């Protein structure tokens, strides 16, 4: 995925997800990091979009936090993190959705649209919150 196709708000969310992973001593950035970053972004449209879709956002946030709490921690890794396979897969699906709808740029809202199809932790958290 080309980073220059991402909206500036989406780029900020990815940077926030990376920061979240570093702060929790995770070596892999997972989809849960990204969605939690999107939920916590005050000016973002992800929280209202999820709420309009009937998702219980506080429950979703709680499930995402629990999922992150279960990830292994690696101390002394000096902030070396990378995107995990699940995140790369989610970003590719997001890119494809945006292309199918004729969008030149990929906004964070496309992640929200792609996320319910996730077969891992993110998908389970969304379903538990009513998605």
Coordinates of C-alpha atoms in Angstrom, one line a residue:
X1 CA 0.0 0.0 0.0
X2 CA 1.3 3.4 -0.9
X3 CA 1.4 5.7 2.1
X4 CA 0.8 8.7 -0.1
X5 CA -2.7 7.4 -0.9
X6 CA -3.7 7.6 2.8
X7 CA -5.4 10.7 4.0
X8 CA -3.4 12.7 6.6
X9 CA -5.9 11.7 9.3
X10 CA -5.4 8.0 8.4
X11 CA -1.6 8.5 8.4
X12 CA -1.9 10.0 11.9
X13 CA -4.0 7.0 13.1
X14 CA -1.3 4.6 11.9
X15 CA 1.4 6.7 13.6
X16 CA -0.8 6.6 16.8
X17 CA -1.2 2.8 16.5
X18 CA 2.6 2.5 16.2
X19 CA 3.0 4.7 19.3
X20 CA 0.5 2.6 21.2
X21 CA 2.4 -0.6 20.3
X22 CA 5.7 1.0 21.4
X23 CA 4.2 2.2 24.7
X24 CA 2.9 -1.3 25.4
X25 CA 6.2 -3.0 24.5
X26 CA 4.7 -4.8 21.6
X27 CA 6.9 -5.6 18.6
X28 CA 4.0 -6.1 16.1
X29 CA 1.3 -3.5 15.3
X30 CA -2.0 -5.3 15.1
X31 CA -5.4 -4.3 13.8
X32 CA -6.5 -3.7 17.4
X33 CA -3.8 -1.0 17.8
X34 CA -5.1 0.8 14.7
X35 CA -8.8 0.6 15.6
X36 CA -8.1 1.7 19.1
X37 CA -6.1 4.7 17.7
X38 CA -9.0 5.5 15.4
X39 CA -11.5 5.4 18.3
X40 CA -9.3 7.7 20.4
X41 CA -8.8 10.2 17.6
X42 CA -11.0 13.1 18.6
X43 CA -11.5 14.6 15.2
X44 CA -11.9 11.3 13.4
X45 CA -15.1 10.0 11.9
X46 CA -14.7 6.3 12.9
X47 CA -16.4 6.5 16.3
X48 CA -19.5 8.2 15.0
X49 CA -19.6 5.8 12.0
X50 CA -19.4 2.8 14.3
X51 CA -22.1 4.2 16.6
X52 CA -24.4 4.8 13.6
X53 CA -23.9 1.2 12.6
X54 CA -25.2 0.1 16.0
X55 CA -21.8 -0.8 17.6
X56 CA -21.5 -0.3 21.3
X57 CA -18.3 1.8 21.1
X58 CA -17.4 1.6 24.9
X59 CA -17.7 -2.2 24.7
X60 CA -15.6 -2.3 21.5
X61 CA -13.0 -0.1 23.2
X62 CA -12.9 -2.4 26.2
X63 CA -12.6 -5.5 24.0
X64 CA -9.7 -4.0 22.0
X65 CA -7.9 -3.0 25.2
X66 CA -8.3 -6.5 26.6
X67 CA -7.0 -7.9 23.3
X68 CA -3.9 -5.7 23.5
X69 CA -3.4 -6.6 27.2
X70 CA -3.0 -10.3 26.1
X71 CA -0.3 -9.6 23.5
X72 CA 3.2 -10.6 24.4
X73 CA 5.5 -7.8 25.6
X74 CA 9.1 -7.5 24.7
X75 CA 11.2 -5.2 26.9
X76 CA 14.5 -3.8 25.7
X77 CA 13.5 -3.8 22.1
X78 CA 14.2 -0.1 21.7
X79 CA 11.0 0.7 20.0
X80 CA 11.4 -1.6 17.0
X81 CA 7.9 -2.4 15.8
X82 CA 6.6 -3.5 12.5
X83 CA 3.2 -4.1 10.9
X84 CA 1.9 -7.6 11.6
X85 CA 0.4 -9.8 8.9
X86 CA -3.1 -9.2 10.1
X87 CA -2.7 -5.4 9.9
X88 CA -1.2 -5.7 6.4
X89 CA -4.1 -7.9 5.3
X90 CA -6.6 -5.4 6.8
X91 CA -4.9 -2.5 5.1
X92 CA -4.9 -4.3 1.7
X93 CA -8.7 -5.0 2.1
X94 CA -9.1 -1.3 2.9
X95 CA -7.2 -0.3 -0.2
X96 CA -9.3 -2.6 -2.3
X97 CA -12.6 -1.3 -0.9
X98 CA -11.5 2.3 -1.6
X99 CA -10.5 1.4 -5.2
X100 CA -13.8 -0.4 -5.8
X101 CA -15.6 2.7 -4.8
X102 CA -13.5 4.9 -7.0
X103 CA -11.7 6.7 -4.1
X104 CA -8.3 8.0 -5.0
X105 CA -7.4 8.4 -1.3
X106 CA -7.8 5.9 1.5
X107 CA -9.6 7.3 4.5
X108 CA -9.8 5.8 7.9
X109 CA -13.5 5.1 7.4
X110 CA -12.6 2.4 4.9
X111 CA -10.8 0.6 7.7
X112 CA -14.1 0.7 9.7
X113 CA -15.9 -0.8 6.7
X114 CA -13.3 -3.5 6.2
X115 CA -12.8 -4.4 9.9
X116 CA -16.0 -6.5 10.4
X117 CA -14.6 -9.0 7.9
X118 CA -11.6 -9.6 10.0
X119 CA -11.4 -13.3 11.1
X120 CA -9.2 -12.6 14.1
X121 CA -9.2 -10.6 17.3
X122 CA -10.5 -7.4 15.7
X123 CA -13.5 -9.2 14.1
X124 CA -14.4 -10.9 17.4
X125 CA -14.2 -7.6 19.3
X126 CA -16.5 -6.0 16.8
X127 CA -19.0 -8.8 16.9
X128 CA -19.0 -8.7 20.7
X129 CA -19.8 -5.0 20.5
X130 CA -22.7 -5.5 18.1
X131 CA -21.2 -5.1 14.7

